[in-house]
Coordinates of C-alpha atoms and ligand atoms in Angstrom, one line a residue:
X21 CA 25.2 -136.9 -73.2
X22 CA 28.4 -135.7 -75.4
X23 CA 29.4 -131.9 -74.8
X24 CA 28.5 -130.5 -77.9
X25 CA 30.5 -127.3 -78.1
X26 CA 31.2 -126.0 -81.1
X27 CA 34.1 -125.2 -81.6
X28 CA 35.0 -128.6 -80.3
X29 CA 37.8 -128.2 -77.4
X30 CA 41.0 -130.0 -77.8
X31 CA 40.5 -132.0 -74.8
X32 CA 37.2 -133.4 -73.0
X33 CA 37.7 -136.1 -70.3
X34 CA 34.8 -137.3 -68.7
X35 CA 35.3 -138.3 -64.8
X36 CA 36.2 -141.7 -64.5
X37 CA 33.6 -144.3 -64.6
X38 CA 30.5 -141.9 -63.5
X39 CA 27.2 -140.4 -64.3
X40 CA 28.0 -137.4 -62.0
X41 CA 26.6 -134.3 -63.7
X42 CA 26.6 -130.3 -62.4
X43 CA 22.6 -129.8 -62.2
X44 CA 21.7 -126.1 -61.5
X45 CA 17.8 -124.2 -60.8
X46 CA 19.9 -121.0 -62.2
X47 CA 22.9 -119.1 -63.1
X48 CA 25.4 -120.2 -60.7
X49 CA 27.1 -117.3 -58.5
X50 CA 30.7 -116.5 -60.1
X51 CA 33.3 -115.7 -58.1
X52 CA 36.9 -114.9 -57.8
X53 CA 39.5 -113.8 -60.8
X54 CA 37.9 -112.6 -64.4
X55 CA 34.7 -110.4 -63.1
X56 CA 34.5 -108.7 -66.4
X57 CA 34.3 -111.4 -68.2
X58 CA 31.7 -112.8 -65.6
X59 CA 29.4 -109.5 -65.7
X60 CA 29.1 -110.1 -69.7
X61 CA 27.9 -114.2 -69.5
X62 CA 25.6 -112.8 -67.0
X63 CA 24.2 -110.4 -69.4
X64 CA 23.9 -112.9 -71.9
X65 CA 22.2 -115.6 -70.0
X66 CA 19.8 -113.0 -68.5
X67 CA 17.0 -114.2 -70.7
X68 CA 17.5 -117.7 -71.0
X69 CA 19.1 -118.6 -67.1
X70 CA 16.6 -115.9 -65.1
X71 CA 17.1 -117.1 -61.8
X72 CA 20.3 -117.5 -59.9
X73 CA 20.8 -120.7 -58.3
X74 CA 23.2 -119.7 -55.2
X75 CA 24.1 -123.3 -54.5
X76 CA 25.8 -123.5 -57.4
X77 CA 28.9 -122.0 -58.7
X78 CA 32.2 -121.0 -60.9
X79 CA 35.1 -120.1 -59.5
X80 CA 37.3 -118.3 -61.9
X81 CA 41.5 -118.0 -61.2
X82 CA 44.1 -116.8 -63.2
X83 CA 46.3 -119.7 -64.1
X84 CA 50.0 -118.0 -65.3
X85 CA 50.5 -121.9 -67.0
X86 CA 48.2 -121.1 -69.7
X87 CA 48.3 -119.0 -72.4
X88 CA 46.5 -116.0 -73.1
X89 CA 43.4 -117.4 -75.3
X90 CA 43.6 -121.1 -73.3
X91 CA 41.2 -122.3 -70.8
X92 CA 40.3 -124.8 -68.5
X93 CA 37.6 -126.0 -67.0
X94 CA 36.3 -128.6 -63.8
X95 CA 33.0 -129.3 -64.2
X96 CA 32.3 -130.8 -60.9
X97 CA 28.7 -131.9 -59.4
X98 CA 28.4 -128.5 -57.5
X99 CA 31.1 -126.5 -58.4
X100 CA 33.0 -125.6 -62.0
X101 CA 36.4 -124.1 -61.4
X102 CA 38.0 -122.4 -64.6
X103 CA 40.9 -121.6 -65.1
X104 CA 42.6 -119.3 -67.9
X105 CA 45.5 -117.4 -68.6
X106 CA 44.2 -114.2 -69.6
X107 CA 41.1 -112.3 -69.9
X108 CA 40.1 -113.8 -73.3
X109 CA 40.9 -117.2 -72.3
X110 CA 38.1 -116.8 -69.3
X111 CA 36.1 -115.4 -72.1
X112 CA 36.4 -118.4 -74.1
X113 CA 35.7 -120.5 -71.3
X114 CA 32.5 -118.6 -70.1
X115 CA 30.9 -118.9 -74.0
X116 CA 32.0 -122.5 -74.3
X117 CA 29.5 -123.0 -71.1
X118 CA 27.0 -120.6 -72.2
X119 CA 26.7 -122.8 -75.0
X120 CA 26.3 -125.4 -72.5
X121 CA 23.7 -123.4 -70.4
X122 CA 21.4 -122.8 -73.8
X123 CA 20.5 -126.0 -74.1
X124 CA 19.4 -126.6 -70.2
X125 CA 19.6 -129.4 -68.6
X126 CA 22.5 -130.8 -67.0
X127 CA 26.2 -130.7 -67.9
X128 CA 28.0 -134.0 -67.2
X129 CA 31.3 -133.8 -65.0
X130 CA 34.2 -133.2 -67.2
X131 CA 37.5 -132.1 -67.2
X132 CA 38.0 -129.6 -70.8
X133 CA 41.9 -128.3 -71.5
X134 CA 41.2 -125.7 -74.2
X135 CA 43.7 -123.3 -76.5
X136 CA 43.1 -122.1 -79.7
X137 CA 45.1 -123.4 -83.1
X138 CA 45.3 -119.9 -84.9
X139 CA 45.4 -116.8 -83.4
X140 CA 43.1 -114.6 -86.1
X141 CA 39.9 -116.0 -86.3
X142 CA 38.0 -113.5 -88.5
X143 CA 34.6 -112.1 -89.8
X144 CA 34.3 -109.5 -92.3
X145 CA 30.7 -107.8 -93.1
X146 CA 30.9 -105.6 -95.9
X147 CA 28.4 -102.7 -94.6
X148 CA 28.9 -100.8 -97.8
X149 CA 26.8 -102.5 -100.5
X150 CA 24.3 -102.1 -97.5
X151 CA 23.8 -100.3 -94.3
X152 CA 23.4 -102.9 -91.4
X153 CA 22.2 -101.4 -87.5
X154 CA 24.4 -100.6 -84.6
X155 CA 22.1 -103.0 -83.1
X156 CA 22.3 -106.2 -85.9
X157 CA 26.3 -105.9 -85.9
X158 CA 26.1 -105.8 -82.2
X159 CA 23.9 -108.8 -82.1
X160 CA 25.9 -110.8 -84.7
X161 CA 29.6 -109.9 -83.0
X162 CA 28.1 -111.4 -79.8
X163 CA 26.9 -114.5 -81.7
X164 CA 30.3 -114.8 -83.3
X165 CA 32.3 -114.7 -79.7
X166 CA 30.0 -117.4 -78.5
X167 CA 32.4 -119.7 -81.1
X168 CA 35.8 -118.0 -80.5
X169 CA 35.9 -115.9 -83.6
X170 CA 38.0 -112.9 -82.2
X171 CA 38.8 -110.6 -85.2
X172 CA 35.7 -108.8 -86.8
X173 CA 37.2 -107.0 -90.4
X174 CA 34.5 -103.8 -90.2
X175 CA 34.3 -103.3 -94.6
X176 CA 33.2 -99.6 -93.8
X177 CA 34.0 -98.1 -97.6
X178 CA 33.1 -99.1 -101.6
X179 CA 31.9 -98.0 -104.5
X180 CA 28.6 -97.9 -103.4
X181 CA 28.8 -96.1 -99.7
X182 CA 31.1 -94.4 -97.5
X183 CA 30.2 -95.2 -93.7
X184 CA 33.0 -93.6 -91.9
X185 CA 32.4 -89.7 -90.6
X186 CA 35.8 -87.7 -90.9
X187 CA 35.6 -84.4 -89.6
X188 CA 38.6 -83.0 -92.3
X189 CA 36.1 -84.1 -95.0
X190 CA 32.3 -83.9 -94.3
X191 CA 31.3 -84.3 -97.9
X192 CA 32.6 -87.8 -97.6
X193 CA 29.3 -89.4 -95.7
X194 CA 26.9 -86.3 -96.8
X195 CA 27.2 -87.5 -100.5
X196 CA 29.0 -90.6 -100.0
X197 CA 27.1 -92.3 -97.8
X198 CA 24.0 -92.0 -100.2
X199 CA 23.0 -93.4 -103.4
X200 CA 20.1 -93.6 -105.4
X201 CA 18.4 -96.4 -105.4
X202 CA 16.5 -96.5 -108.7
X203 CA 14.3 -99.3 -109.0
X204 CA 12.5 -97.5 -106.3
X205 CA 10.4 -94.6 -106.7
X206 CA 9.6 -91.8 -104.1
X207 CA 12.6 -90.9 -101.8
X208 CA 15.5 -93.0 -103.8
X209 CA 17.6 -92.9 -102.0
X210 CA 19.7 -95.4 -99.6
X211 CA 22.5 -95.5 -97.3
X212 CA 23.2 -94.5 -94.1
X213 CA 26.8 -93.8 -91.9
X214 CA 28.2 -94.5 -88.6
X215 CA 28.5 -91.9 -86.0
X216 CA 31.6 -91.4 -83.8
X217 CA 29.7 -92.4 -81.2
X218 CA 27.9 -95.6 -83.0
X219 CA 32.0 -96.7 -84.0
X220 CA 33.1 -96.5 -80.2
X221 CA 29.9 -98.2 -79.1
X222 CA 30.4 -101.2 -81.2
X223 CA 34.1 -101.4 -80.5
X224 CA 33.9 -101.6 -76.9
X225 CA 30.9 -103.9 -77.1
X226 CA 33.6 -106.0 -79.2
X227 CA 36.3 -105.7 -77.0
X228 CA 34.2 -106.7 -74.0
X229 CA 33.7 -110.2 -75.8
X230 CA 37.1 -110.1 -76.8
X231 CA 37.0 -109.7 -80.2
X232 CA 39.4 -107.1 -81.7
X233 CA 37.5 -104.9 -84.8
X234 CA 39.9 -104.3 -87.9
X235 CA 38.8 -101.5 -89.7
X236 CA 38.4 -101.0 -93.3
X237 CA 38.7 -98.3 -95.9
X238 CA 39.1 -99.8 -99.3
X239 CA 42.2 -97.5 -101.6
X240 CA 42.9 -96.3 -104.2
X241 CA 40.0 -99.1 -105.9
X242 CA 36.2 -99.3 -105.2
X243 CA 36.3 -95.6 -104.4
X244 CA 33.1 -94.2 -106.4
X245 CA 31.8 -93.2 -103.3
X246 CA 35.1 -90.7 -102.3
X247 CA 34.8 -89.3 -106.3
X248 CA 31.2 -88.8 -106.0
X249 CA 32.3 -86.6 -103.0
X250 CA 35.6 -84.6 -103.6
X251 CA 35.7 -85.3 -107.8
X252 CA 39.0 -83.4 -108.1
X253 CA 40.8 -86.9 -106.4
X254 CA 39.8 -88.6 -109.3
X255 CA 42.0 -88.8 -112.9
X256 CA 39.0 -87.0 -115.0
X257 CA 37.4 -84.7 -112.6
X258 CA 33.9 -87.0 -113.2
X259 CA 31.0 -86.6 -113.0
X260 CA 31.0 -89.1 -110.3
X261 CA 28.2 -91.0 -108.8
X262 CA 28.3 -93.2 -105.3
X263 CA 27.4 -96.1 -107.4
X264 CA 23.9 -98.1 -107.6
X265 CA 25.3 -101.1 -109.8
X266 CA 27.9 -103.7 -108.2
X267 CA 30.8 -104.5 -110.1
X268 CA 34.4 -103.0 -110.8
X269 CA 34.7 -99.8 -111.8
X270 CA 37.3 -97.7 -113.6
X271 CA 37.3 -95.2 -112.0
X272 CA 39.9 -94.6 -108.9
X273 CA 41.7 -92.3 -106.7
X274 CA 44.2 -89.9 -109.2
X275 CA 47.8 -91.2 -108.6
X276 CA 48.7 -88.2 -109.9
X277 CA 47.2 -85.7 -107.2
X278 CA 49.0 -85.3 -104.0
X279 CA 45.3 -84.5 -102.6
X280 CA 44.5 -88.5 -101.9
X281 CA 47.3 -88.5 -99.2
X282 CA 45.6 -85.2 -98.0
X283 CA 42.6 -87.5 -97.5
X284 CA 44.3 -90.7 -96.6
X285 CA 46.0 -88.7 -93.5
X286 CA 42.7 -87.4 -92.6
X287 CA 40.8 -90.7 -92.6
X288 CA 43.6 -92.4 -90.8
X289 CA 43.9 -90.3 -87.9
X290 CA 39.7 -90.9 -87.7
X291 CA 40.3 -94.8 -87.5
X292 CA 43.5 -94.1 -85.4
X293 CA 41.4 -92.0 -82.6
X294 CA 38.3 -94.6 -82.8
X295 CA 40.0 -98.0 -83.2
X296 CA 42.3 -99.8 -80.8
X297 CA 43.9 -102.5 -83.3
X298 CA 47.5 -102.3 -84.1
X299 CA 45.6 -103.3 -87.8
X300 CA 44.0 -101.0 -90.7
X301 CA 42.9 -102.5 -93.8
X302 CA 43.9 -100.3 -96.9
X303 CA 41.9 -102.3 -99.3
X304 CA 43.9 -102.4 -102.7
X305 CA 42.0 -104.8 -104.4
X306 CA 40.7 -104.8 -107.6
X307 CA 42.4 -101.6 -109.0
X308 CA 41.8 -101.2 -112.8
X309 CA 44.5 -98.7 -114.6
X310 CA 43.1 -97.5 -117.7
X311 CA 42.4 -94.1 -116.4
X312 CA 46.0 -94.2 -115.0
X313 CA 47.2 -95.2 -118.3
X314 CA 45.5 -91.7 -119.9
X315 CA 46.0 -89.3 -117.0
X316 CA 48.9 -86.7 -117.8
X317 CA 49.0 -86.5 -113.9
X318 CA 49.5 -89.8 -113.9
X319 CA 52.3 -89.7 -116.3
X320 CA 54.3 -87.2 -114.4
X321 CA 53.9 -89.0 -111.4
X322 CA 55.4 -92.0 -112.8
X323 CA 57.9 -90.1 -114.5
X324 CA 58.7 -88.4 -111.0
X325 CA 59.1 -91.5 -108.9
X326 CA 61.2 -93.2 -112.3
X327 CA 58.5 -96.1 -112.9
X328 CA 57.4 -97.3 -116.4
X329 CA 54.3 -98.6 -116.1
X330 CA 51.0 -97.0 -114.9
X331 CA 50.5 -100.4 -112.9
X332 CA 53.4 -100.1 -110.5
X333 CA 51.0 -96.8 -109.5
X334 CA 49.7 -99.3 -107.5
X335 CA 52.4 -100.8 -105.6
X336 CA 53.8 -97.3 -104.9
X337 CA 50.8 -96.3 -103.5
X338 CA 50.4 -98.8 -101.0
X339 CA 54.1 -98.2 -99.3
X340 CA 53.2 -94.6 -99.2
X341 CA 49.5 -95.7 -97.1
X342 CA 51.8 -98.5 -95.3
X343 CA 54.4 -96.1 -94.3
X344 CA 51.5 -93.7 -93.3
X345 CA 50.3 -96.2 -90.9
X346 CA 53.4 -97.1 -89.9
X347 CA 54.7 -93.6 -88.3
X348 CA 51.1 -93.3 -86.9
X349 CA 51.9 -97.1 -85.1
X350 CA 49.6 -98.7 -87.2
X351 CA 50.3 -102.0 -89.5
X352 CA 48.6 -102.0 -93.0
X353 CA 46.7 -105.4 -94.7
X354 CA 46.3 -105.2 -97.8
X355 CA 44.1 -107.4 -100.3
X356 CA 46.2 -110.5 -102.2
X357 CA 46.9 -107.6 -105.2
X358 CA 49.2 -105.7 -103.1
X359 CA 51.9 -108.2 -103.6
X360 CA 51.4 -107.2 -107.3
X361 CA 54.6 -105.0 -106.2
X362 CA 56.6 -103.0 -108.3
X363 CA 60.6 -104.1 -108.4
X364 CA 61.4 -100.4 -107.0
X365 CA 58.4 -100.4 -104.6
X366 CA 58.7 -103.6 -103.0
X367 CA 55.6 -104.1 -100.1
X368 CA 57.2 -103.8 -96.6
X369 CA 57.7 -107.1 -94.9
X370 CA 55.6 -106.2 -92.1
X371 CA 52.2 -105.4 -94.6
X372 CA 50.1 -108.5 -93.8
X373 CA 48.1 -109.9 -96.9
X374 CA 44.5 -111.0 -97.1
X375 CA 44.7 -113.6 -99.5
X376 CA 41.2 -114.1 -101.2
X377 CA 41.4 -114.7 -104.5
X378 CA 42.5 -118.7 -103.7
X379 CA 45.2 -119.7 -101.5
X380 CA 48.1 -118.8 -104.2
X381 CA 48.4 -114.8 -102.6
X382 CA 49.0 -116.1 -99.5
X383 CA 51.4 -118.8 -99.9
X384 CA 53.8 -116.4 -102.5
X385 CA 53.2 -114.0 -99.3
X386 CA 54.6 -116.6 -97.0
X387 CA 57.2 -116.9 -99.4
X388 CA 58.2 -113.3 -99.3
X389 CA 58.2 -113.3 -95.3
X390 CA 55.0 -111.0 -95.1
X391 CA 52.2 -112.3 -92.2
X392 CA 49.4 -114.1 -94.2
X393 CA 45.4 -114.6 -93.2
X394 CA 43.5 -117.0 -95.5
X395 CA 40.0 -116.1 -96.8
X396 CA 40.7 -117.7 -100.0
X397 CA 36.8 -117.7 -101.6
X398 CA 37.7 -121.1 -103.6
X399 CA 37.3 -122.7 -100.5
X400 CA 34.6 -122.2 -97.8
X401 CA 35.2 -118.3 -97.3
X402 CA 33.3 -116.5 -99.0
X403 CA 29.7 -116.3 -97.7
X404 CA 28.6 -114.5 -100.5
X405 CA 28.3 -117.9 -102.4
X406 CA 25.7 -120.1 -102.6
X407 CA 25.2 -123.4 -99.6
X408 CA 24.7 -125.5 -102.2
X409 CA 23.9 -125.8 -105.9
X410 CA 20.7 -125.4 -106.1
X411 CA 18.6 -122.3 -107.9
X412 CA 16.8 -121.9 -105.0
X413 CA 19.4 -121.0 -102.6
X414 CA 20.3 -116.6 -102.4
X415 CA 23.9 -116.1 -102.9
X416 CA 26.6 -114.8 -105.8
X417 CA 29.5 -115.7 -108.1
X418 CA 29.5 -119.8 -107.0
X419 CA 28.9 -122.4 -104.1
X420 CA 30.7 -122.7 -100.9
X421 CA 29.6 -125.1 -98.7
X422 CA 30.2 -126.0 -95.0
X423 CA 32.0 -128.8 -95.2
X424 CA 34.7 -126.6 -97.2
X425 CA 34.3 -123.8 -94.5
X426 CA 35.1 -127.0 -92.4
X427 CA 38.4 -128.1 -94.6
X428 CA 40.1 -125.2 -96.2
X429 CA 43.4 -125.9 -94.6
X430 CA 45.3 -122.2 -94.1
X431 CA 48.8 -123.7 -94.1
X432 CA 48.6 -126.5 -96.8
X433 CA 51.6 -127.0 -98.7
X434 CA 53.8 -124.8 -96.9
X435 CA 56.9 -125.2 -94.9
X436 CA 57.0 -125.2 -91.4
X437 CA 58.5 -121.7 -91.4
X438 CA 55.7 -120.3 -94.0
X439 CA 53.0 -121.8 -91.9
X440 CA 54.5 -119.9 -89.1
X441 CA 53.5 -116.5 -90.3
X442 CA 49.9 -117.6 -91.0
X443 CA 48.2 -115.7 -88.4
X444 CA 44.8 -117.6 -89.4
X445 CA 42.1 -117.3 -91.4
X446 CA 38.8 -115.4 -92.3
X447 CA 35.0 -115.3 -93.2
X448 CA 34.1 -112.6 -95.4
X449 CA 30.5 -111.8 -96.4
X450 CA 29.9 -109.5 -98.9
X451 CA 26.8 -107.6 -99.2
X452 CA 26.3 -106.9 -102.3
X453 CA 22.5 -108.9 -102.7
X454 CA 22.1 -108.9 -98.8
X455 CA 19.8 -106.0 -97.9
X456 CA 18.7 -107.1 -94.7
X457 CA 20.5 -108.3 -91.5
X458 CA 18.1 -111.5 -91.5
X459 CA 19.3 -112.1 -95.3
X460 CA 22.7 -112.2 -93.8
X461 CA 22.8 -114.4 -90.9
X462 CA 21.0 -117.2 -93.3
X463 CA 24.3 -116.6 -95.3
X464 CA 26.8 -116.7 -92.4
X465 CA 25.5 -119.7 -90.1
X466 CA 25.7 -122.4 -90.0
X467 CA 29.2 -121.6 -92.6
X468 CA 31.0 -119.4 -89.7
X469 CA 30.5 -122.3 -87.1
X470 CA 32.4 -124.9 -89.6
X471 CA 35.2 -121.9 -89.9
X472 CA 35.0 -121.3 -86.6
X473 CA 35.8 -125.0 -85.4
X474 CA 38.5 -125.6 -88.1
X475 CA 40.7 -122.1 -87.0
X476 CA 40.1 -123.0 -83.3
X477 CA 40.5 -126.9 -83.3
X478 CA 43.7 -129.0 -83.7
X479 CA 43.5 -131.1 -86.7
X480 CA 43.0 -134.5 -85.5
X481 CA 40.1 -133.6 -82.6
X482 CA 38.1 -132.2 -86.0
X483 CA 35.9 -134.9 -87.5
X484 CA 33.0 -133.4 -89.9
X485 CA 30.4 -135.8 -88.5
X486 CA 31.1 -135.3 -85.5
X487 CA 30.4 -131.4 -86.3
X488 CA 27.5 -132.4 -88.3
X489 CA 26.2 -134.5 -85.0
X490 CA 26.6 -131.3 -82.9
X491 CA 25.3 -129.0 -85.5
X492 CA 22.0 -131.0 -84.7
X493 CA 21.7 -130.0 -81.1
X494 CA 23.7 -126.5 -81.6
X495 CA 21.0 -124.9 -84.3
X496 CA 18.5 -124.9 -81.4
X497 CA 20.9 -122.5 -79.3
X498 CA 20.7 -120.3 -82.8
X499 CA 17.3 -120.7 -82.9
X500 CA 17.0 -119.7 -79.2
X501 CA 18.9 -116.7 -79.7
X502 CA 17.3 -115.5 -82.7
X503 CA 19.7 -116.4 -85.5
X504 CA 18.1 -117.1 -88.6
X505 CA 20.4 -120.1 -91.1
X506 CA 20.9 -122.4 -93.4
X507 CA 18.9 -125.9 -93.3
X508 CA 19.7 -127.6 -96.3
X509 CA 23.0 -130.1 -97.1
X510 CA 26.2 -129.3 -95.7
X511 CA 28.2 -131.0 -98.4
Ligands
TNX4 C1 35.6 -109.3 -104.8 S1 37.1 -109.9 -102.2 C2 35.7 -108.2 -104.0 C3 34.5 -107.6 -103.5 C4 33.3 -108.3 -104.0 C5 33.5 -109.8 -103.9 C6 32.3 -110.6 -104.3 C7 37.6 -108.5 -102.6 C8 38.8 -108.0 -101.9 N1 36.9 -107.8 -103.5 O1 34.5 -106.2 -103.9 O2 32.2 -107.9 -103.2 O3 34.5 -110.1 -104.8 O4 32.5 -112.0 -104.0

């Protein structure tokens, strides 16, 4: 039998000229270097690998050689010895064999070398068009480290719900976290919030598996949910609503009133006390300026900080939110539009840019010396879309299918030093018609394995039939742990 690990290691040597295989009645004993790492596979083979099989086992050592996220591993006939340079690189190594382990049987003897190609290999669920569990973001972060996806982008903010308690401003997930939902009738209302304790809860189940969780509040755009909440931050005092329809709305945070910072410095010191990452996403996509454009706030603003047009609002917004971040030790991302800069408030190198709306963001980023991470949804990232064409397949906006998820190439067309500040790539479901967790994993898998395999793998070990070929044996792991996806073509 071929290994069929998904994403496909860079290398996989068989042992010369024989049909030894590692044959086990349980999970093996593991000893040695990495025992964190080894407490969680043994969680998560608990239900499908009871028994222990003591004759059997994996002996783990820290191998300074490797990098931090490489791995190696010796499958012998009674023994596997991996090796890793670093926690996450034993982590990587434990899931490519808990792949293994799902579908039983026996693994033949091989020697693996494994490292990943891109550093950032991301997921974004957009829990603001809907509420998902504790438990179903758990579940699905798990299921994501099982392929080496280590960034999860937590969308916790939007028009239509604010998930994120912050003490300063209470009113924010009282009102904002609610909205009517009005093609029901009774209690109409839905929506739902994240407790302190829900936040740190998900984020050390995360960094247990490795993955880092990038948090997300979406400024000085999609912010119905803020107006509906404090009006006075908005340009015409409302009345505001946290909204019910999806869309764009005009509506935005008042460049004119010194209060948003107020706010911003109060939500940032929230995601600064609950979230390790050296990352916060400041949104900034999608910002309409009419009410800018009318707003005698707005005017004396610009007049203030000597800029013409109500646009440039924008761009001098999001230094002020980078710089923000930046004395609190903090790097900002920012959405594609934040390059939209204004010539006297040019985006600080160091702003990493989420390039979605195609690849063109992210290589004029490159460009400009800022780090880049592709999610471009023209091309097999945006898992809102459609598998295929066909009418009766759930999704939004247009079709993405797995073989682009397998394809979209983050660096194409760009100099060796542009490609070298493309951190990697991301995933991004929004939520906007996915009400239910079941609803979403259909949408993510199998896309996020095809993503998965072309962040992780170097270009010439991928080979889309190959994938496809795997794909066959690897939905049975999904359907063995529960995860409900996508049957139809992949093309
Ligand atoms: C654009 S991608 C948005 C989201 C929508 C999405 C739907 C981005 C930064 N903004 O608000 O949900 O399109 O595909």
């Amino acid at each position: 039998m071929h290994h069929t690990i998904i994403p496909e290691p860079v290398s996989i040597q068989a042992r010369d000229g024989s049909n030894d295989y590692f044959d086990y009645k349980g999970l093996p004993s593991i000893e040695g270097d990495f025992q964190h790492e080894a407490s969680v596979l043994k969680a998560q083979c608990a239900a499908q690998l009871a028994a222990r099989d003591e004759t059997r086992n994996i002996v783990c050592k820290k191998d300074e050689a490797l990098g931090a996220e490489a791995y190696t591993l010796d499958i012998g006939r009674e023994r596997i010895e991996l090796r890793a340079g670093g926690g996450s690189g034993a982590y990587h190594g434990f899931q490519s064999l808990r792949q293994l382990f799902l579908s039983g049987g026996t693994i033949p003897c091989a020697h693996i070398e494994d490292a990943p190609r891109f550093g950032w290999r991301g997921f974004m669920l957009d829990t603001a068009r809907y509420f998902y569990s504790v438990a179903f973001i758990k579940k699905l972060i798990d299921v994501l480290s099982l392929h080496h996806i280590n960034v999860f982008h937590w969308h916790l903010t939007d028009d239509q719900g604010w998930r994120l308690p912050v003490p300063e401003y209470p009113l924010l997930v009282e009102i904002g976290s609610k909205r009517v939902e009005r093609r029901l009738s009774g209690a109409p209302t839905v929506g739902g919030f994240y407790t302190e304790d829900d936040i740190r809860d998900i984020v050390a189940f995360a960094a247990a598996r490795h993955v880092e969780v990038v948090p997300e509040v979406d400024l000085p755009g999609h912010a119905s949910a803020i107006l509906a909440a404090y009006p006075g931050m908005g340009c015409t005092g409302g009345p505001y609503r946290v909204e019910d329809r999806f869309g764009i709305f005009e509506d935005v945070l008042c460049a004119g009133n010194d209060a948003i910072f107020e706010l911003a410095d109060a939500v940032f010191n929230t995601l600064v006390r609950l979230f390790p990452s050296s990352y916060v996403h400041i949104g900034g996509d999608e910002v309409r300026f009419n009410r800018w454009e009318r707003c005698p706030k707005c005017k004396k603003r610009l007049a203030g900080i000597g800029l013409e047009k109500p646009r440039e609002l924008q761009s001098w917004i999001t230094v002020k939110l980078a710089s923000m971040l930046a004395e609190k030790g903090k790097t900002a991302i920012g959405w594609d539009e934040v390059l939209e800069d204004s010539p006297r408030y040019v985006l600080p190198k160091e702003v990493a840019v989420m390039s979605w709306r195609g690849a063109d963001g992210g290589k004029a980023a490159v460009k400009r010396g800022h780090p880049v991470i592709m999610a471009p949804n023209t091309e097999g990232c945006y898992l809102d879309f459609r598998h295929c064409d066909d009418a009766e397949e759930p999704g939004q906006w247009g079709v993405s299918t797995v073989y682009q998820s397998y394809t979209m190439d983050p660096v194409a067309k760009m100099s060796e030093s542009e490609a070298a500040l493309v951190m990697g790539g991301q995933c991004n479901l929004w939520s906007e018609l996915i009400y239910a967790g079941k609803i979403a994993e259909y949408m993510i898998f199998p896309r996020i394995l095809a993503f998965a395999e072309n962040m992780w793998t170097p270009q010439h070990r991928k080979d889309f039939n190959v994938f496809a070929q795997k794909l066959t044996v690897h939905r049975q792991r999904l359907d063995t742990l529960g995860i409900a996806q996508y049957r139809g073509r992949l093309k």
